[in-house]
PDB file of N, CA and C in Angstrom:
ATOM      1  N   UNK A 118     -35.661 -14.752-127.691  1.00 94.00           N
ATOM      2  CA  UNK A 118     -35.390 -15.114-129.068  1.00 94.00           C
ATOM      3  C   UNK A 118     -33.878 -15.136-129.309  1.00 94.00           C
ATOM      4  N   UNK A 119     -33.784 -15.761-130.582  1.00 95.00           N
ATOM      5  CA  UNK A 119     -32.144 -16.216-131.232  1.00 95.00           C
ATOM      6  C   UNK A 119     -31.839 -15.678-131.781  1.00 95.00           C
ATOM      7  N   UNK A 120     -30.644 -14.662-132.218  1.00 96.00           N
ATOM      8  CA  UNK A 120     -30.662 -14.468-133.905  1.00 96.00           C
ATOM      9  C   UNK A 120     -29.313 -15.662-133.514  1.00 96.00           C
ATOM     10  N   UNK A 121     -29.285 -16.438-134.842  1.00 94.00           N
ATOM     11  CA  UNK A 121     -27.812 -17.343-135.543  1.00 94.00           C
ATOM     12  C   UNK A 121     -27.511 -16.646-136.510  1.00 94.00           C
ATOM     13  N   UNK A 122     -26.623 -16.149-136.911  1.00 94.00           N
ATOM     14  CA  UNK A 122     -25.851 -15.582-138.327  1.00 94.00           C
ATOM     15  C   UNK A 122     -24.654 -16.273-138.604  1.00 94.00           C
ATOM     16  N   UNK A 123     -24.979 -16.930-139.802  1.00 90.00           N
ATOM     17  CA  UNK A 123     -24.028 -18.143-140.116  1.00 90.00           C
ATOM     18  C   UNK A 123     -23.290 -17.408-141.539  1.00 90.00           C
ATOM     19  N   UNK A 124     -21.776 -17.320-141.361  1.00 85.00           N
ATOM     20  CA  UNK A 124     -20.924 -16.882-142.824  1.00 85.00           C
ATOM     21  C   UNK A 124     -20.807 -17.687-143.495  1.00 85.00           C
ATOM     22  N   UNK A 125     -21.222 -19.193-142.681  1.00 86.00           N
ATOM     23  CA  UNK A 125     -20.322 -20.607-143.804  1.00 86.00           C
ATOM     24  C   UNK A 125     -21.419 -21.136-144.213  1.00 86.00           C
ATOM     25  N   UNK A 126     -23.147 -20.895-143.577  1.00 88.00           N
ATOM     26  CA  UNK A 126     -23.672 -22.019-144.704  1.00 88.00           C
ATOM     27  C   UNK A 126     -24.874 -20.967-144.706  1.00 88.00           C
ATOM     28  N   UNK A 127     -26.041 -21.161-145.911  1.00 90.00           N
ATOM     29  CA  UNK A 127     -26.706 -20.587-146.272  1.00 90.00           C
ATOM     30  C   UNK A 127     -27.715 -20.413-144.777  1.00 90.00           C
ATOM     31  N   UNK A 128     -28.945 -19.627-144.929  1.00 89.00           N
ATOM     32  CA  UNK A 128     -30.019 -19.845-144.176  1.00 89.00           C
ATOM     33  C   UNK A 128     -30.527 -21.107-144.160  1.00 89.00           C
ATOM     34  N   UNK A 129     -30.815 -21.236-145.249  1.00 90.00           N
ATOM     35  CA  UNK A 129     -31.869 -22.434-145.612  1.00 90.00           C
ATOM     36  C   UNK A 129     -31.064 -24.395-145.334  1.00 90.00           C
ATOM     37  N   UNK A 130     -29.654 -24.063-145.194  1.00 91.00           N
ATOM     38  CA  UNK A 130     -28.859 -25.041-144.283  1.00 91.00           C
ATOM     39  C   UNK A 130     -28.984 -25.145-143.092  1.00 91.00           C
ATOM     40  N   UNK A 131     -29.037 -24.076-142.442  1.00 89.00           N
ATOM     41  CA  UNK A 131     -28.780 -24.206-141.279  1.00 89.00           C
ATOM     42  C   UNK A 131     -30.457 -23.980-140.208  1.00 89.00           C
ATOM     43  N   UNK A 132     -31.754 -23.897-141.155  1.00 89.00           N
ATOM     44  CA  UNK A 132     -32.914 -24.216-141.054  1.00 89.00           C
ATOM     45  C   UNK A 132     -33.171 -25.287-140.865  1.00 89.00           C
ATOM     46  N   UNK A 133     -32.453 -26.130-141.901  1.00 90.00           N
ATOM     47  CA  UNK A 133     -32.955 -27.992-142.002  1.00 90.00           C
ATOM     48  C   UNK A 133     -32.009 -28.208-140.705  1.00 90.00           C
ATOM     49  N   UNK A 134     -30.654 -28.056-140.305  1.00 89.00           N
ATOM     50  CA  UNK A 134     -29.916 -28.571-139.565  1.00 89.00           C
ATOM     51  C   UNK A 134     -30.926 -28.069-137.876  1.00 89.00           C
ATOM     52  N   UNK A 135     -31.435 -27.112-137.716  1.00 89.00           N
ATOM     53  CA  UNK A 135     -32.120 -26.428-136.320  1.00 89.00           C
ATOM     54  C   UNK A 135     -33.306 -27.793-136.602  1.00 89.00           C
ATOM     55  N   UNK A 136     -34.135 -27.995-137.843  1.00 90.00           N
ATOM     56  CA  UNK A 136     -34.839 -28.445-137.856  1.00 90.00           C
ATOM     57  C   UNK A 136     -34.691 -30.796-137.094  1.00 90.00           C
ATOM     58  N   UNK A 137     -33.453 -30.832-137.641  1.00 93.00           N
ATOM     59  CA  UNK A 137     -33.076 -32.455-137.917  1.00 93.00           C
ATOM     60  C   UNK A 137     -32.856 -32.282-136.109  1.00 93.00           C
ATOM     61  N   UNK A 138     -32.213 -31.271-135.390  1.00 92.00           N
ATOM     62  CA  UNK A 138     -31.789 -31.084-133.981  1.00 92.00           C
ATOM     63  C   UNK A 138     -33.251 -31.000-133.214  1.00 92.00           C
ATOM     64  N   UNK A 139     -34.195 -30.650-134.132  1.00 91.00           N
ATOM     65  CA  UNK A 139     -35.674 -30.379-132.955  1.00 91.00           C
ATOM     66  C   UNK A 139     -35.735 -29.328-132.143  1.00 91.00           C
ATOM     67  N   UNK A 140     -34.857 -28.138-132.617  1.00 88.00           N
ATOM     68  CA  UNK A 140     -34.878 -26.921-131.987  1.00 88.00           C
ATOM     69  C   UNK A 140     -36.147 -26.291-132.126  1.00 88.00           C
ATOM     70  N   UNK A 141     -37.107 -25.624-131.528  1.00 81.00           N
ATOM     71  CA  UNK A 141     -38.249 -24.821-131.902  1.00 81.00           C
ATOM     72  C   UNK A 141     -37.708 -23.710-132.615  1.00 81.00           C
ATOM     73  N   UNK A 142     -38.179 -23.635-133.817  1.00 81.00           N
ATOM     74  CA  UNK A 142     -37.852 -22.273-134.444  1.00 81.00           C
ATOM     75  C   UNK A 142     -38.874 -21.446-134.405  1.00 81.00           C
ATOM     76  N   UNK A 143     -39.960 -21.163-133.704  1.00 88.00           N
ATOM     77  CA  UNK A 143     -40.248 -19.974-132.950  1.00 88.00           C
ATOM     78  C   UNK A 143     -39.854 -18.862-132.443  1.00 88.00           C
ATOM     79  N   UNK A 144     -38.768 -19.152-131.739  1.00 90.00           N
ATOM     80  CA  UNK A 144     -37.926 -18.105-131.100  1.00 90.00           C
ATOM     81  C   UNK A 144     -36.617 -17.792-131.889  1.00 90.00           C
ATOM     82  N   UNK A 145     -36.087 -18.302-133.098  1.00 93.00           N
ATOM     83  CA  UNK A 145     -34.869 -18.721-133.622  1.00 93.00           C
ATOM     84  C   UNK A 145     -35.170 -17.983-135.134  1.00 93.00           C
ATOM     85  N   UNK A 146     -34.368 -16.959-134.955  1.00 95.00           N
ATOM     86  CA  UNK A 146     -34.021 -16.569-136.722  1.00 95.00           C
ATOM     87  C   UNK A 146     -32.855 -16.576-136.755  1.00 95.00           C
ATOM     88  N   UNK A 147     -32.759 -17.140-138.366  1.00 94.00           N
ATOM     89  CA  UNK A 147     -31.105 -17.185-138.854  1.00 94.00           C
ATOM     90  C   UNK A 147     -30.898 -16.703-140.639  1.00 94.00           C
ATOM     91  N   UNK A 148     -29.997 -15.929-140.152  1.00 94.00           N
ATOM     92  CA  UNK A 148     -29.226 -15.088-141.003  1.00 94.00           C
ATOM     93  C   UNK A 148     -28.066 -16.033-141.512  1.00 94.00           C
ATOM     94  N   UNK A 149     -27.786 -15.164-142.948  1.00 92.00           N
ATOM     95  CA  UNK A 149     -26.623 -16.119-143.457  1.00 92.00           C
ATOM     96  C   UNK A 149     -25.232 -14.943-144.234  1.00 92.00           C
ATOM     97  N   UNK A 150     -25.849 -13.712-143.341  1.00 90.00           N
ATOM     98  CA  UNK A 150     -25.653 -12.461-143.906  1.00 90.00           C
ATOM     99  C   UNK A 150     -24.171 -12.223-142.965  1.00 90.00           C
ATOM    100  N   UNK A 151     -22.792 -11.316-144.087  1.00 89.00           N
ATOM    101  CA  UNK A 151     -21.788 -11.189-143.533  1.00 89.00           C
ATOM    102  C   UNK A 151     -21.317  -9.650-143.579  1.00 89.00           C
ATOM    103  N   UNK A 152     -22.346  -9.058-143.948  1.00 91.00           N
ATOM    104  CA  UNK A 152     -21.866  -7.457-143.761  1.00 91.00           C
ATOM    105  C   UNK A 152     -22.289  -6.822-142.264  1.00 91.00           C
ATOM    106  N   UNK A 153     -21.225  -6.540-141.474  1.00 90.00           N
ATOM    107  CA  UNK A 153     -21.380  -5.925-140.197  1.00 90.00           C
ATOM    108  C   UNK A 153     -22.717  -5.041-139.760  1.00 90.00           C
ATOM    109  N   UNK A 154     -23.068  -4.068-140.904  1.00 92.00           N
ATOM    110  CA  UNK A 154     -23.928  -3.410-140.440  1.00 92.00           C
ATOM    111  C   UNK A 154     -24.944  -3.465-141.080  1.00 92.00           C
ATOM    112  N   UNK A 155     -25.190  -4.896-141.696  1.00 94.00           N
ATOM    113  CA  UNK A 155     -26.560  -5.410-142.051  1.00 94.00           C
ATOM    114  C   UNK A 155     -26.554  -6.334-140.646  1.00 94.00           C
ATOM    115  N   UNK A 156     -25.891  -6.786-140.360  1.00 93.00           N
ATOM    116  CA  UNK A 156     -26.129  -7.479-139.142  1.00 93.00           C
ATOM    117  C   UNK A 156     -26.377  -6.652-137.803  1.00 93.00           C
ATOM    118  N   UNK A 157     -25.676  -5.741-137.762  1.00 95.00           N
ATOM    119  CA  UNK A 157     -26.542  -4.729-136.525  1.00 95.00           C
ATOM    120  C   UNK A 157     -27.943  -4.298-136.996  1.00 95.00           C
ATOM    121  N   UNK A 158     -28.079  -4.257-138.020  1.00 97.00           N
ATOM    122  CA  UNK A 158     -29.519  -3.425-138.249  1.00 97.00           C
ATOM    123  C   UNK A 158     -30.220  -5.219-138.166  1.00 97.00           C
ATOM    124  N   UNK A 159     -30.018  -6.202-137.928  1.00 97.00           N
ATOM    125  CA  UNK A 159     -30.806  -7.137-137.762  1.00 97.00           C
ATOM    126  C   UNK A 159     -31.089  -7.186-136.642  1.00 97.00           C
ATOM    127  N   UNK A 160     -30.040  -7.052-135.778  1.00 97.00           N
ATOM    128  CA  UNK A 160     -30.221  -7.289-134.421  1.00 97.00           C
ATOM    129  C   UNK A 160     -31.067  -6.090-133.356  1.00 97.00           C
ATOM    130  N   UNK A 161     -31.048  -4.668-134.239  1.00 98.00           N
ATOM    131  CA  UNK A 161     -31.740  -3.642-133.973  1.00 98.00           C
ATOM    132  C   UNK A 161     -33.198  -3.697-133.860  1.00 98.00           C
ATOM    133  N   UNK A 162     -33.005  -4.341-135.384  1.00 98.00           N
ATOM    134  CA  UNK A 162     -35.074  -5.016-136.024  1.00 98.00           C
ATOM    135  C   UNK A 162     -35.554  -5.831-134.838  1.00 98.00           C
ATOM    136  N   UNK A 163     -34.857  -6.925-134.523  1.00 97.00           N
ATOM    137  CA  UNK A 163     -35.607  -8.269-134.239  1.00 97.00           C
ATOM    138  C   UNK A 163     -35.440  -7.900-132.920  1.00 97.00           C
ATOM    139  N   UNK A 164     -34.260  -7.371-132.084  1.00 98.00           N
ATOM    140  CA  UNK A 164     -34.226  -7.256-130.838  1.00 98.00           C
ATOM    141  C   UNK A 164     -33.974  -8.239-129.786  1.00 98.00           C
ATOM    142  N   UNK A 165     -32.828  -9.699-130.416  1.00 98.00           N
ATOM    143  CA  UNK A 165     -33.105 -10.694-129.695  1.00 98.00           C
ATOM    144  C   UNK A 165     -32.131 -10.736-128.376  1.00 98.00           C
ATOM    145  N   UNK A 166     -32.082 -11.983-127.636  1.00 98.00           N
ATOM    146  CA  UNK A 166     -31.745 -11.718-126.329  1.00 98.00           C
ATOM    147  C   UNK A 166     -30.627 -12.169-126.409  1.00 98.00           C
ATOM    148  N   UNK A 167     -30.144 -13.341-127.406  1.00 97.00           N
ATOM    149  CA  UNK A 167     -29.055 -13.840-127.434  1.00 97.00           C
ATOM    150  C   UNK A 167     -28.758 -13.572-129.195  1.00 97.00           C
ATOM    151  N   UNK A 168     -27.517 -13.301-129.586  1.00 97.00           N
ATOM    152  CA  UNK A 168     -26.958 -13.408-131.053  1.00 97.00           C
ATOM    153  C   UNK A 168     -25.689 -14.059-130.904  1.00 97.00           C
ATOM    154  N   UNK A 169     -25.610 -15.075-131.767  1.00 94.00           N
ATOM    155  CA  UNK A 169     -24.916 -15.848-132.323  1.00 94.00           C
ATOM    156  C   UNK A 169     -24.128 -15.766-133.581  1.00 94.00           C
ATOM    157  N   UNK A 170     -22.414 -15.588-134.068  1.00 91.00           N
ATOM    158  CA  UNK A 170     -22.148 -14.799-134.984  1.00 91.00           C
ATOM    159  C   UNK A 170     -21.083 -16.486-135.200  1.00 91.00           C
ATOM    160  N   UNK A 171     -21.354 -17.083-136.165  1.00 88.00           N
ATOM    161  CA  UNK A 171     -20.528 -17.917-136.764  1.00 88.00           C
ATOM    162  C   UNK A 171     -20.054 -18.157-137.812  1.00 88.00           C
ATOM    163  N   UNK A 172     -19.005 -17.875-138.089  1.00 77.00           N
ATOM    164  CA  UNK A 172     -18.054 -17.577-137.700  1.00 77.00           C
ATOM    165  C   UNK A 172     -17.505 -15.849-137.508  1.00 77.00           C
ATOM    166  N   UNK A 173     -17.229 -15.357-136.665  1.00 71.00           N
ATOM    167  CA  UNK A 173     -16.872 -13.765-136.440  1.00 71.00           C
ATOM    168  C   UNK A 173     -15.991 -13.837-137.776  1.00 71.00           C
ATOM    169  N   UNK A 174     -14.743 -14.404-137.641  1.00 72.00           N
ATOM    170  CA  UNK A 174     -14.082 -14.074-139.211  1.00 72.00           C
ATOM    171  C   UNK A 174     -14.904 -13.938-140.346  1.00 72.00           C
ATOM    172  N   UNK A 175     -15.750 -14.820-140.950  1.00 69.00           N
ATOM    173  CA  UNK A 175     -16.597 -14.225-141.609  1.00 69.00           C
ATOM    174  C   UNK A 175     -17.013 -12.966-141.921  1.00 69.00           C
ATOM    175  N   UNK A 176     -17.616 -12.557-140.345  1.00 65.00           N
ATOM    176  CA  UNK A 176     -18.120 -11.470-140.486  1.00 65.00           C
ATOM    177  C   UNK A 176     -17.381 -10.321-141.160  1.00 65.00           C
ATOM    178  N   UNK A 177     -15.806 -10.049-140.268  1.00 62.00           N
ATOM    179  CA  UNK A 177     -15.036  -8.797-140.344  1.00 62.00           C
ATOM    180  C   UNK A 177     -14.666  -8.960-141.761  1.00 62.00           C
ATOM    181  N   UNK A 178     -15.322  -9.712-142.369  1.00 55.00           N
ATOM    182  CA  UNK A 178     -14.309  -9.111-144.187  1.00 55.00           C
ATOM    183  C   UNK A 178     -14.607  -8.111-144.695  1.00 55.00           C
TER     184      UNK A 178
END
């Protein structure tokens, strides 16, 4: 599984955009969340194999 955590566009953007690409979102959750340790406790929950943090600046504010 995926996590994507996107700072610049909502979830629900970057759903339609996985979606218009034909990605299976089965394996693929995405976050739109920029607090550090809501994002570890996501990655704690879901447990995925790969995480994806776009943009890191985002994140560190």
């Amino acid at each position: 599984s995926v996590l994507y955590v996107s700072g610049e566009e909502s979830a629900g953007q970057s759903k339609l955009r996985a979606s218009r690409l034909g990605i299976d979102s089965d394996y693929l959750y995405i976050s739109s969340q920029t607090n550090l340790e809501e994002i570890t406790h996501q990655i704690s929950q879901l447990n995925p194999k790969i995480v994806i943090i776009d943009s890191i600046l985002s994140a560190a504010r």
